[in-house]
CSV table of C-alpha atoms (C1' of nucleotides) in Angstrom, one decimal:
chain,number,residue,atom,x,y,z
C,1,MET,CA,26.9,-37.8,21.5
C,2,ALA,CA,23.3,-36.7,22.1
C,3,GLY,CA,23.0,-33.5,23.9
C,4,VAL,CA,21.2,-33.1,27.2
C,5,THR,CA,18.1,-31.8,25.5
C,6,GLU,CA,18.2,-34.6,23.0
C,7,PRO,CA,18.3,-37.8,25.0
C,8,ALA,CA,18.7,-41.1,23.2
C,9,GLY,CA,18.4,-39.5,19.8
C,10,GLN,CA,15.0,-38.0,20.6
C,11,ARG,CA,14.3,-34.6,19.4
C,12,PRO,CA,12.7,-32.4,22.0
C,13,TYR,CA,9.1,-31.6,21.4
C,14,HIS,CA,10.0,-28.2,20.1
C,15,HIS,CA,12.5,-28.1,17.3
C,16,GLY,CA,14.0,-24.8,18.3
C,17,ASN,CA,14.1,-23.0,15.0
C,18,LEU,CA,12.0,-25.0,12.6
C,19,ARG,CA,11.5,-22.0,10.4
C,20,SER,CA,15.1,-21.7,9.4
C,21,ALA,CA,15.6,-25.4,9.2
C,22,ILE,CA,12.7,-25.5,6.7
C,23,LEU,CA,14.1,-22.7,4.7
C,24,GLU,CA,17.5,-24.3,4.6
C,25,ALA,CA,16.2,-27.7,3.5
C,26,ALA,CA,13.8,-26.0,1.0
C,27,ALA,CA,16.7,-24.1,-0.5
C,28,ARG,CA,18.6,-27.3,-1.0
C,29,HIS,CA,15.7,-29.1,-2.5
C,30,LEU,CA,15.0,-26.2,-4.7
C,31,ARG,CA,18.6,-26.3,-6.0
C,32,GLU,CA,18.7,-30.0,-6.4
C,33,HIS,CA,15.2,-30.8,-7.6
C,34,GLY,CA,13.5,-27.7,-8.7
C,35,ALA,CA,10.5,-25.9,-7.4
C,36,ASP,CA,8.0,-28.3,-8.8
C,37,GLN,CA,9.3,-31.1,-6.8
C,38,LEU,CA,9.4,-29.2,-3.6
C,39,SER,CA,7.0,-30.9,-1.1
C,40,LEU,CA,6.2,-29.6,2.3
C,41,ARG,CA,5.7,-33.0,3.7
C,42,ASP,CA,9.0,-34.1,2.2
C,43,LEU,CA,10.8,-31.3,4.0
C,44,ALA,CA,9.0,-32.1,7.2
C,45,ARG,CA,10.0,-35.8,7.0
C,46,GLU,CA,13.6,-34.9,6.3
C,47,ILE,CA,13.8,-32.6,9.3
C,48,GLY,CA,12.0,-35.1,11.4
C,49,VAL,CA,8.8,-33.3,12.4
C,50,SER,CA,5.2,-33.9,11.6
C,51,HIS,CA,3.9,-32.9,8.2
C,52,ALA,CA,1.7,-30.3,9.8
C,53,ALA,CA,4.4,-28.6,11.7
C,54,PRO,CA,5.7,-26.4,8.8
C,55,ARG,CA,2.2,-24.9,8.7
C,56,ARG,CA,3.0,-22.9,11.9
C,57,HIS,CA,5.7,-21.1,10.0
C,58,PHE,CA,4.4,-21.0,6.5
C,59,THR,CA,0.7,-20.8,6.1
C,60,ASP,CA,1.0,-22.1,2.6
C,61,ARG,CA,3.2,-23.8,0.2
C,62,GLN,CA,3.2,-20.5,-1.7
C,63,ALA,CA,4.3,-18.7,1.5
C,64,LEU,CA,7.4,-20.9,1.6
C,65,LEU,CA,8.2,-20.2,-2.0
C,66,ASP,CA,7.7,-16.5,-1.4
C,67,ALA,CA,10.1,-16.6,1.5
C,68,LEU,CA,12.6,-18.4,-0.7
C,69,ALA,CA,12.2,-15.8,-3.4
C,70,GLU,CA,12.8,-13.1,-0.8
C,71,THR,CA,16.0,-14.5,0.5
C,72,GLY,CA,17.0,-15.1,-3.1
C,73,PHE,CA,16.8,-11.4,-3.8
C,74,VAL,CA,18.7,-10.6,-0.6
C,75,GLN,CA,21.4,-13.0,-1.7
C,76,LEU,CA,21.5,-11.5,-5.1
C,77,GLY,CA,21.7,-8.1,-3.7
C,78,GLY,CA,24.6,-9.1,-1.6
C,79,ALA,CA,26.4,-10.7,-4.5
C,80,LEU,CA,26.0,-7.5,-6.5
C,81,ARG,CA,27.2,-5.4,-3.6
C,82,THR,CA,30.4,-7.4,-3.1
C,83,SER,CA,31.0,-7.6,-6.8
C,84,LEU,CA,30.9,-3.8,-7.0
C,85,ALA,CA,33.0,-3.4,-3.9
C,86,GLU,CA,35.7,-5.5,-5.4
C,87,ALA,CA,35.6,-3.8,-8.7
C,88,GLY,CA,38.2,-1.1,-9.6
C,89,ASP,CA,37.4,2.4,-10.7
C,90,SER,CA,36.9,1.8,-14.4
C,91,PHE,CA,33.2,2.1,-15.1
C,92,ALA,CA,33.4,-0.7,-17.7
C,93,ALA,CA,34.9,-3.0,-15.2
C,94,ARG,CA,32.3,-2.2,-12.6
C,95,VAL,CA,29.5,-3.0,-15.0
C,96,HIS,CA,31.2,-6.1,-16.1
C,97,ASN,CA,31.7,-7.2,-12.5
C,98,ALA,CA,28.1,-6.6,-11.6
C,99,VAL,CA,26.7,-8.3,-14.6
C,100,SER,CA,29.0,-11.2,-14.3
C,101,ALA,CA,28.0,-11.6,-10.6
C,102,PHE,CA,24.4,-11.6,-11.6
C,103,ALA,CA,25.0,-14.1,-14.4
C,104,HIS,CA,26.7,-16.5,-12.1
C,105,PHE,CA,24.3,-16.2,-9.4
C,106,ALA,CA,21.5,-16.8,-11.8
C,107,THR,CA,23.0,-19.9,-13.4
C,108,GLU,CA,24.1,-21.4,-10.1
C,109,ASN,CA,20.6,-20.8,-8.7
C,110,ALA,CA,18.5,-21.5,-11.7
C,111,ALA,CA,15.4,-22.7,-10.0
C,112,LEU,CA,15.6,-20.0,-7.4
C,113,LEU,CA,15.9,-17.3,-10.1
C,114,GLU,CA,12.9,-18.7,-11.9
C,115,LEU,CA,11.0,-18.4,-8.6
C,116,MET,CA,12.2,-14.9,-8.1
C,117,ASN,CA,11.0,-13.6,-11.4
C,118,SER,CA,8.0,-15.8,-11.8
C,119,GLY,CA,5.9,-13.0,-10.2
C,120,LYS,CA,3.6,-15.6,-8.7
C,121,HIS,CA,4.0,-14.3,-5.2
C,122,ARG,CA,1.1,-13.2,-3.1
C,123,PRO,CA,-0.4,-9.8,-4.0
C,124,GLY,CA,0.6,-8.4,-0.7
C,125,ALA,CA,4.1,-9.7,-0.7
C,126,THR,CA,5.7,-6.4,-0.2
C,127,ARG,CA,8.8,-7.9,1.3
C,128,ILE,CA,9.6,-9.6,-1.9
C,129,VAL,CA,9.1,-6.4,-3.9
C,130,ASP,CA,11.3,-4.5,-1.4
C,131,ALA,CA,14.1,-7.1,-1.6
C,132,ALA,CA,13.9,-7.1,-5.4
C,133,GLU,CA,14.1,-3.4,-5.6
C,134,ALA,CA,17.0,-3.3,-3.2
C,135,ALA,CA,18.9,-5.6,-5.6
C,136,PHE,CA,17.7,-4.0,-8.7
C,137,GLY,CA,18.4,-0.6,-7.3
C,138,GLN,CA,22.1,-1.3,-7.4
C,139,MET,CA,21.9,-1.6,-11.1
C,140,VAL,CA,20.1,1.7,-11.4
C,141,GLU,CA,22.7,3.3,-9.1
C,142,LEU,CA,25.4,1.9,-11.4
C,143,ILE,CA,23.8,3.4,-14.4
C,144,LYS,CA,23.5,6.7,-12.7
C,145,GLU,CA,27.2,6.5,-11.9
C,146,GLY,CA,27.9,6.0,-15.6
C,147,GLN,CA,25.7,8.9,-16.6
C,148,GLU,CA,27.4,11.2,-14.2
C,149,HIS,CA,30.8,10.2,-15.5
C,150,GLY,CA,29.6,11.0,-19.0
C,151,VAL,CA,30.1,7.4,-20.1
C,152,LEU,CA,26.4,6.7,-20.6
C,153,GLU,CA,23.8,8.8,-22.3
C,154,ARG,CA,21.5,10.8,-20.1
C,155,GLY,CA,17.8,10.0,-20.2
C,156,ASP,CA,15.6,7.7,-18.2
C,157,THR,CA,18.0,6.0,-15.9
C,158,GLU,CA,15.6,3.3,-14.9
C,159,ARG,CA,14.9,2.4,-18.5
C,160,ILE,CA,18.5,2.0,-19.3
C,161,GLY,CA,18.9,-0.1,-16.1
C,162,ILE,CA,16.0,-2.3,-17.1
C,163,ILE,CA,17.6,-3.0,-20.5
C,164,LEU,CA,20.9,-4.0,-19.0
C,165,TYR,CA,19.2,-6.1,-16.3
C,166,ALA,CA,17.0,-7.7,-18.9
C,167,THR,CA,19.8,-8.6,-21.2
C,168,VAL,CA,21.7,-10.5,-18.5
C,169,GLN,CA,18.5,-12.0,-17.2
C,170,GLY,CA,17.7,-13.2,-20.7
C,171,ILE,CA,21.1,-14.7,-21.3
C,172,THR,CA,20.9,-16.7,-18.1
C,173,THR,CA,17.4,-17.8,-18.9
C,174,MET,CA,18.7,-19.2,-22.2
C,175,VAL,CA,21.6,-20.9,-20.5
C,176,ASN,CA,19.4,-22.3,-17.7
C,177,GLY,CA,16.8,-23.5,-20.2
C,178,GLY,CA,19.5,-25.3,-22.1
C,179,MET,CA,19.1,-23.2,-25.2
C,180,VAL,CA,22.6,-22.0,-24.9
C,181,ASP,CA,25.7,-24.0,-23.8
C,182,ALA,CA,26.7,-23.0,-20.2
C,183,GLU,CA,30.3,-22.7,-21.3
C,184,LYS,CA,29.4,-19.7,-23.4
C,185,LEU,CA,28.1,-17.8,-20.4
C,186,ASP,CA,31.2,-15.7,-19.8
C,187,GLU,CA,31.8,-15.0,-23.4
C,188,LEU,CA,28.2,-13.9,-23.8
C,189,VAL,CA,28.3,-11.7,-20.7
C,190,GLU,CA,31.4,-10.0,-22.0
C,191,ALA,CA,29.9,-9.4,-25.4
C,192,ALA,CA,26.6,-8.1,-23.9
C,193,VAL,CA,28.4,-5.7,-21.6
C,194,GLU,CA,30.4,-4.4,-24.5
C,195,HIS,CA,27.4,-4.0,-26.7
C,196,PHE,CA,25.6,-2.3,-23.9
C,197,LEU,CA,28.3,0.2,-23.3
C,198,ARG,CA,28.5,1.0,-26.9
C,199,GLY,CA,24.8,1.2,-27.4
C,200,ALA,CA,24.2,3.4,-24.4
C,201,ARG,CA,27.1,5.8,-24.6
C,202,PRO,CA,26.3,9.4,-25.3
C,203,ARG,CA,25.7,10.4,-28.8
C,204,VAL,CA,28.2,12.8,-30.2
C,205,ARG,CA,26.7,16.1,-31.0
T,1,MET,CA,-28.7,-29.4,-32.6
T,2,ALA,CA,-27.0,-32.6,-31.8
T,3,GLY,CA,-25.3,-34.2,-34.7
T,4,VAL,CA,-26.1,-37.7,-36.0
T,5,THR,CA,-23.2,-39.1,-34.3
T,6,GLU,CA,-24.1,-37.4,-31.0
T,7,PRO,CA,-27.7,-38.6,-30.3
T,8,ALA,CA,-29.5,-37.1,-27.3
T,9,GLY,CA,-26.4,-35.2,-26.0
T,10,GLN,CA,-24.5,-38.5,-25.7
T,11,ARG,CA,-20.9,-38.4,-26.8
T,12,PRO,CA,-20.0,-41.4,-28.8
T,13,TYR,CA,-17.6,-43.8,-27.1
T,14,HIS,CA,-14.7,-42.4,-29.1
T,15,HIS,CA,-14.3,-38.7,-28.9
T,16,GLY,CA,-12.9,-38.4,-32.4
T,17,ASN,CA,-9.9,-36.2,-31.8
T,18,LEU,CA,-9.3,-36.1,-28.1
T,19,ARG,CA,-5.7,-35.2,-28.6
T,20,SER,CA,-6.4,-31.8,-30.2
T,21,ALA,CA,-9.4,-31.2,-27.8
T,22,ILE,CA,-7.0,-31.7,-24.9
T,23,LEU,CA,-4.4,-29.4,-26.4
T,24,GLU,CA,-6.9,-26.7,-27.0
T,25,ALA,CA,-8.4,-26.9,-23.5
T,26,ALA,CA,-4.9,-27.1,-22.0
T,27,ALA,CA,-3.8,-24.0,-23.9
T,28,ARG,CA,-6.7,-22.1,-22.6
T,29,HIS,CA,-6.1,-23.2,-19.0
T,30,LEU,CA,-2.5,-22.4,-19.4
T,31,ARG,CA,-3.3,-18.9,-20.4
T,32,GLU,CA,-6.0,-18.4,-17.8
T,33,HIS,CA,-4.6,-20.2,-14.8
T,34,GLY,CA,-0.9,-20.9,-15.4
T,35,ALA,CA,1.0,-24.1,-15.8
T,36,ASP,CA,0.9,-25.0,-12.1
T,37,GLN,CA,-2.8,-25.2,-12.0
T,38,LEU,CA,-3.1,-27.3,-15.1
T,39,SER,CA,-4.6,-30.6,-14.1
T,40,LEU,CA,-5.1,-33.5,-16.4
T,41,ARG,CA,-8.2,-34.7,-14.7
T,42,ASP,CA,-9.6,-31.2,-14.8
T,43,LEU,CA,-9.2,-31.1,-18.6
T,44,ALA,CA,-10.7,-34.6,-18.9
T,45,ARG,CA,-13.7,-33.5,-16.9
T,46,GLU,CA,-14.1,-30.3,-19.0
T,47,ILE,CA,-14.0,-32.3,-22.2
T,48,GLY,CA,-16.3,-34.9,-20.8
T,49,VAL,CA,-14.1,-37.9,-20.9
T,50,SER,CA,-12.8,-40.2,-18.2
T,51,HIS,CA,-9.8,-39.1,-16.2
T,52,ALA,CA,-7.6,-41.8,-17.7
T,53,ALA,CA,-8.5,-41.1,-21.3
T,54,PRO,CA,-5.8,-38.4,-21.8
T,55,ARG,CA,-3.2,-40.9,-20.9
T,56,ARG,CA,-3.7,-42.5,-24.4
T,57,HIS,CA,-2.5,-39.3,-26.0
T,58,PHE,CA,0.0,-38.0,-23.5
T,59,THR,CA,1.9,-40.5,-21.4
T,60,ASP,CA,2.6,-37.9,-18.8
T,61,ARG,CA,1.6,-34.6,-17.5
T,62,GLN,CA,5.0,-33.5,-18.7
T,63,ALA,CA,4.3,-34.9,-22.1
T,64,LEU,CA,1.3,-32.6,-22.4
T,65,LEU,CA,3.4,-29.6,-21.3
T,66,ASP,CA,6.0,-30.6,-23.8
T,67,ALA,CA,3.5,-30.6,-26.5
T,68,LEU,CA,2.2,-27.2,-25.5
T,69,ALA,CA,5.7,-25.8,-25.5
T,70,GLU,CA,6.3,-27.2,-29.0
T,71,THR,CA,3.2,-25.6,-30.4
T,72,GLY,CA,4.2,-22.5,-28.6
T,73,PHE,CA,7.5,-22.3,-30.5
T,74,VAL,CA,5.6,-23.0,-33.8
T,75,GLN,CA,3.2,-20.1,-33.0
T,76,LEU,CA,6.1,-17.9,-32.1
T,77,GLY,CA,7.9,-18.8,-35.3
T,78,GLY,CA,4.8,-17.9,-37.3
T,79,ALA,CA,4.4,-14.6,-35.5
T,80,LEU,CA,8.0,-13.7,-36.3
T,81,ARG,CA,7.6,-14.8,-39.9
T,82,THR,CA,4.5,-12.6,-40.5
T,83,SER,CA,6.1,-9.7,-38.7
T,84,LEU,CA,9.1,-9.9,-41.0
T,85,ALA,CA,6.9,-10.4,-44.1
T,86,GLU,CA,5.0,-7.2,-43.2
T,87,ALA,CA,8.0,-5.2,-42.5
T,88,GLY,CA,9.5,-2.8,-45.1
T,89,ASP,CA,13.0,-2.8,-46.3
T,90,SER,CA,14.7,-0.8,-43.7
T,91,PHE,CA,16.8,-3.1,-41.6
T,92,ALA,CA,16.0,-1.2,-38.4
T,93,ALA,CA,12.3,-1.5,-39.1
T,94,ARG,CA,12.6,-5.2,-39.7
T,95,VAL,CA,14.4,-5.7,-36.4
T,96,HIS,CA,11.9,-3.6,-34.7
T,97,ASN,CA,9.0,-5.5,-36.1
T,98,ALA,CA,10.4,-8.9,-35.2
T,99,VAL,CA,11.4,-7.8,-31.7
T,100,SER,CA,8.0,-6.2,-31.2
T,101,ALA,CA,6.2,-9.3,-32.4
T,102,PHE,CA,8.2,-11.4,-30.0
T,103,ALA,CA,7.6,-9.1,-27.1
T,104,HIS,CA,3.8,-9.1,-27.6
T,105,PHE,CA,3.6,-12.8,-28.1
T,106,ALA,CA,5.6,-13.3,-24.9
T,107,THR,CA,3.5,-11.0,-22.8
T,108,GLU,CA,0.2,-12.2,-24.2
T,109,ASN,CA,1.3,-15.8,-23.6
T,110,ALA,CA,3.2,-15.4,-20.4
T,111,ALA,CA,2.7,-18.8,-18.9
T,112,LEU,CA,3.3,-20.5,-22.2
T,113,LEU,CA,6.6,-18.6,-22.6
T,114,GLU,CA,7.7,-19.7,-19.2
T,115,LEU,CA,7.0,-23.2,-20.2
T,116,MET,CA,8.9,-22.7,-23.5
T,117,ASN,CA,12.1,-21.5,-21.9
T,118,SER,CA,11.9,-23.5,-18.7
T,119,GLY,CA,13.9,-26.2,-20.3
T,120,LYS,CA,12.2,-28.8,-18.3
T,121,HIS,CA,11.2,-30.9,-21.2
T,122,ARG,CA,12.2,-34.5,-21.6
T,123,PRO,CA,15.8,-35.2,-22.5
T,124,GLY,CA,14.7,-36.7,-25.8
T,125,ALA,CA,12.3,-34.0,-26.7
T,126,THR,CA,13.9,-33.2,-30.1
T,127,ARG,CA,10.6,-31.9,-31.4
T,128,ILE,CA,10.7,-29.0,-29.0
T,129,VAL,CA,14.3,-28.2,-29.8
T,130,ASP,CA,13.6,-28.3,-33.5
T,131,ALA,CA,10.6,-26.0,-33.1
T,132,ALA,CA,12.6,-23.7,-30.9
T,133,GLU,CA,15.5,-23.5,-33.4
T,134,ALA,CA,13.1,-22.9,-36.3
T,135,ALA,CA,11.8,-19.8,-34.4
T,136,PHE,CA,15.1,-18.7,-33.1
T,137,GLY,CA,16.7,-19.3,-36.5
T,138,GLN,CA,14.8,-16.4,-37.9
T,139,MET,CA,16.5,-14.1,-35.5
T,140,VAL,CA,19.8,-15.4,-36.6
T,141,GLU,CA,18.8,-14.9,-40.3
T,142,LEU,CA,17.9,-11.4,-39.5
T,143,ILE,CA,21.2,-10.7,-37.9
T,144,LYS,CA,23.0,-12.2,-40.9
T,145,GLU,CA,20.9,-9.9,-43.1
T,146,GLY,CA,22.2,-6.9,-41.1
T,147,GLN,CA,25.7,-8.1,-41.3
T,148,GLU,CA,25.5,-8.5,-45.1
T,149,HIS,CA,24.1,-5.0,-45.4
T,150,GLY,CA,26.9,-3.7,-43.4
T,151,VAL,CA,24.7,-2.4,-40.7
T,152,LEU,CA,25.8,-4.8,-38.0
T,153,GLU,CA,29.4,-5.8,-37.1
T,154,ARG,CA,30.7,-9.0,-38.5
T,155,GLY,CA,31.7,-11.7,-36.1
T,156,ASP,CA,29.8,-14.6,-34.4
T,157,THR,CA,26.3,-14.2,-35.9
T,158,GLU,CA,24.7,-16.5,-33.4
T,159,ARG,CA,26.2,-14.7,-30.4
T,160,ILE,CA,24.8,-11.4,-31.6
T,161,GLY,CA,21.5,-13.1,-32.2
T,162,ILE,CA,21.5,-14.5,-28.7
T,163,ILE,CA,22.1,-11.1,-27.2
T,164,LEU,CA,19.2,-9.5,-29.1
T,165,TYR,CA,16.9,-12.4,-28.3
T,166,ALA,CA,18.0,-12.4,-24.6
T,167,THR,CA,17.3,-8.7,-24.3
T,168,VAL,CA,13.8,-9.0,-25.5
T,169,GLN,CA,13.2,-12.1,-23.6
T,170,GLY,CA,14.5,-10.5,-20.4
T,171,ILE,CA,12.2,-7.5,-20.9
T,172,THR,CA,9.2,-9.6,-21.3
T,173,THR,CA,10.1,-11.7,-18.3
T,174,MET,CA,10.3,-8.5,-16.2
T,175,VAL,CA,6.9,-7.4,-17.5
T,176,ASN,CA,5.4,-10.8,-17.0
T,177,GLY,CA,6.8,-11.0,-13.5
T,178,GLY,CA,5.3,-7.7,-12.6
T,179,MET,CA,8.7,-6.0,-12.1
T,180,VAL,CA,7.9,-3.6,-14.9
T,181,ASP,CA,4.7,-2.0,-15.8
T,182,ALA,CA,3.2,-3.6,-18.9
T,183,GLU,CA,2.5,-0.2,-20.4
T,184,LYS,CA,6.2,0.4,-20.7
T,185,LEU,CA,6.6,-2.6,-23.0
T,186,ASP,CA,6.6,-0.8,-26.3
T,187,GLU,CA,8.8,2.0,-25.1
T,188,LEU,CA,11.3,-0.5,-23.7
T,189,VAL,CA,11.3,-2.5,-26.9
T,190,GLU,CA,12.0,0.6,-28.9
T,191,ALA,CA,14.8,1.6,-26.7
T,192,ALA,CA,16.3,-1.8,-26.6
T,193,VAL,CA,16.3,-2.1,-30.4
T,194,GLU,CA,17.9,1.3,-30.7
T,195,HIS,CA,20.6,0.3,-28.2
T,196,PHE,CA,21.1,-2.9,-29.9
T,197,LEU,CA,21.6,-1.3,-33.3
T,198,ARG,CA,24.0,1.2,-31.9
T,199,GLY,CA,25.8,-1.4,-29.9
T,200,ALA,CA,26.3,-3.9,-32.6
T,201,ARG,CA,27.0,-1.6,-35.6
T,202,PRO,CA,30.4,-2.0,-37.2
T,203,ARG,CA,33.2,-0.1,-35.6
T,204,VAL,CA,34.7,2.7,-37.6
T,205,ARG,CA,38.2,1.9,-38.7
U,1,DA,C1',6.2,-21.0,42.8
U,2,DC,C1',2.3,-21.3,40.0
U,3,DA,C1',-1.6,-20.6,37.1
U,4,DT,C1',-2.6,-19.1,32.6
U,5,DC,C1',-2.1,-18.1,27.9
U,6,DA,C1',0.3,-18.1,23.5
U,7,DT,C1',3.5,-20.9,20.6
U,8,DT,C1',4.7,-24.7,18.4
U,9,DG,C1',4.1,-29.7,17.3
U,10,DT,C1',1.1,-33.9,16.6
U,11,DT,C1',-2.6,-36.7,14.9
U,12,DT,C1',-6.3,-37.5,12.2
U,13,DC,C1',-9.1,-36.6,8.4
U,14,DC,C1',-10.4,-34.9,3.6
U,15,DA,C1',-10.4,-34.0,-1.4
U,16,DA,C1',-7.6,-33.8,-5.4
U,17,DT,C1',-4.0,-35.3,-8.2
U,18,DG,C1',-0.9,-38.3,-11.2
U,19,DG,C1',-0.3,-42.6,-12.4
U,20,DC,C1',-1.2,-47.8,-13.0
U,21,DT,C1',-3.8,-52.0,-14.3
U,22,DA,C1',-7.6,-54.6,-15.9
U,23,DC,C1',-11.4,-54.3,-18.7
U,24,DA,C1',-14.9,-52.4,-22.5
U,25,DT,C1',-15.9,-50.5,-26.8
U,26,DT,C1',-15.0,-49.3,-31.3
U,27,DC,C1',-12.3,-49.1,-35.7
U,28,DG,C1',-10.1,-50.9,-39.5
U,29,DA,C1',-7.2,-54.1,-42.2
U,30,DG,C1',-7.1,-58.5,-44.1
A,1,DC,C1',-16.5,-60.8,-40.7
A,2,DT,C1',-13.1,-61.7,-37.7
A,3,DC,C1',-9.5,-60.3,-35.0
A,4,DG,C1',-6.0,-57.2,-33.4
A,5,DA,C1',-5.0,-52.4,-32.6
A,6,DA,C1',-6.8,-47.9,-30.9
A,7,DT,C1',-9.1,-45.5,-27.8
A,8,DG,C1',-12.0,-45.0,-23.6
A,9,DT,C1',-13.5,-46.5,-18.8
A,10,DA,C1',-13.5,-48.0,-13.9
A,11,DG,C1',-11.2,-48.7,-9.9
A,12,DC,C1',-7.2,-48.7,-7.2
A,13,DC,C1',-3.0,-46.6,-4.9
A,14,DA,C1',0.4,-43.3,-3.0
A,15,DT,C1',1.3,-38.7,-2.3
A,16,DT,C1',0.1,-34.1,-1.6
A,17,DG,C1',-1.8,-29.7,0.4
A,18,DG,C1',-4.8,-28.3,3.6
A,19,DA,C1',-7.9,-28.0,7.9
A,20,DA,C1',-9.3,-29.2,12.6
A,21,DA,C1',-8.9,-30.9,17.2
A,22,DC,C1',-5.6,-31.9,20.6
A,23,DA,C1',-0.9,-32.1,23.3
A,24,DA,C1',3.3,-30.3,25.0
A,25,DT,C1',6.2,-26.6,26.0
A,26,DG,C1',7.6,-21.8,27.0
A,27,DA,C1',6.7,-17.3,28.8
A,28,DT,C1',4.5,-14.0,31.6
A,29,DG,C1',2.3,-11.8,35.5
A,30,DT,C1',1.2,-12.2,40.2
DNA sequence: ACATCATTGTTTCCAATGGCTACATTCGAG
DNA sequence: CTCGAATGTAGCCATTGGAAACAATGATGT
């Protein structure tokens, strides 16, 4: 039944937390219809507010997309974090877990991922950059770990991290773009990790 | 001076080859302003034709984007072809050349690349798929070459090709997205190739 | 309590876009 | 030379993002 503040199905003048409602709806639309089809007015209609209301929370369509990208990086960071927490001690297993987590996040949130690395965000969108670095930083940490354990070659840690990150990122892009069958994802991830570990292990002297 | 068929600055009723004119203008706009900003009416205005004229050549905005993606794959294929033709005999050098060619094409045509692997094309866009496979096939051929020379491990050729392709693709995505400084491109490509060759070389028995 | 100001929504308007239909001009095959 | 097929044009519509002026609500200080 309608709450006290919502008599006869009427929404009170103030929504309460429009911002998060918009973000939620936007995330769903993003997943279901892609970023191109995401319309501010559509969201407003769905939520039941006037089409100009969202403007109070997102100055721009781009601002909304930026916010989505930011939360995307936060989510990705979380996924990586738990994947690493659940992993055992074996470095290979840790890498595999992290990469696999990334791959699944990326393929289950294709449109979001595209948004995240489209780099179209506002010049001053430091929040996105921060969130991205927080997520990416875990990969770098992981590499550092491998280097300290003597399983990975020394040298520019970030560069090695970029290569690992890029490889997974590329695989998911191909899957998301339909160039590669989605069923091959796990198999590819596994092969990529193995290649990586072999390619980046210390040279025998 | 105005040609015979173009008296007093007047364009004849029929443009002559509107289709290619549109493609050209679209390619330029794509490069300069990205796919999002690409407007059919804008192109029509620029070319000096009515806003509905492009419709005779591209049923849809998407159809135009599809066509752009297709030519993109053709261009990429060409770039790979010449890069391989110019390479020496050393397998490592051949891989490096091809990968480098890809990387530069991808970073110099960021928006186009995004379009190419966005996978948003029409379900029945076989031409795109064909063009893509023609380009991608060269990578697979290259891998096969390495396998026959005993420089790369045997096993699923396509899978190995995908990993190589994905790695470069990922690197360029990061560069294009601003996550990585563009100046690091060559250095990254080199490292990636080296990692790849070490990671995919035959295991000693 | 109450006046006042900042938030948050609403309404109304505008320009631009993609897309559609009916119509005009030109080209080319028979 | 005629007539149908291509190719362009003009005008219309719905939708969108965005801006401005106005309305309702919430919060704050006295």
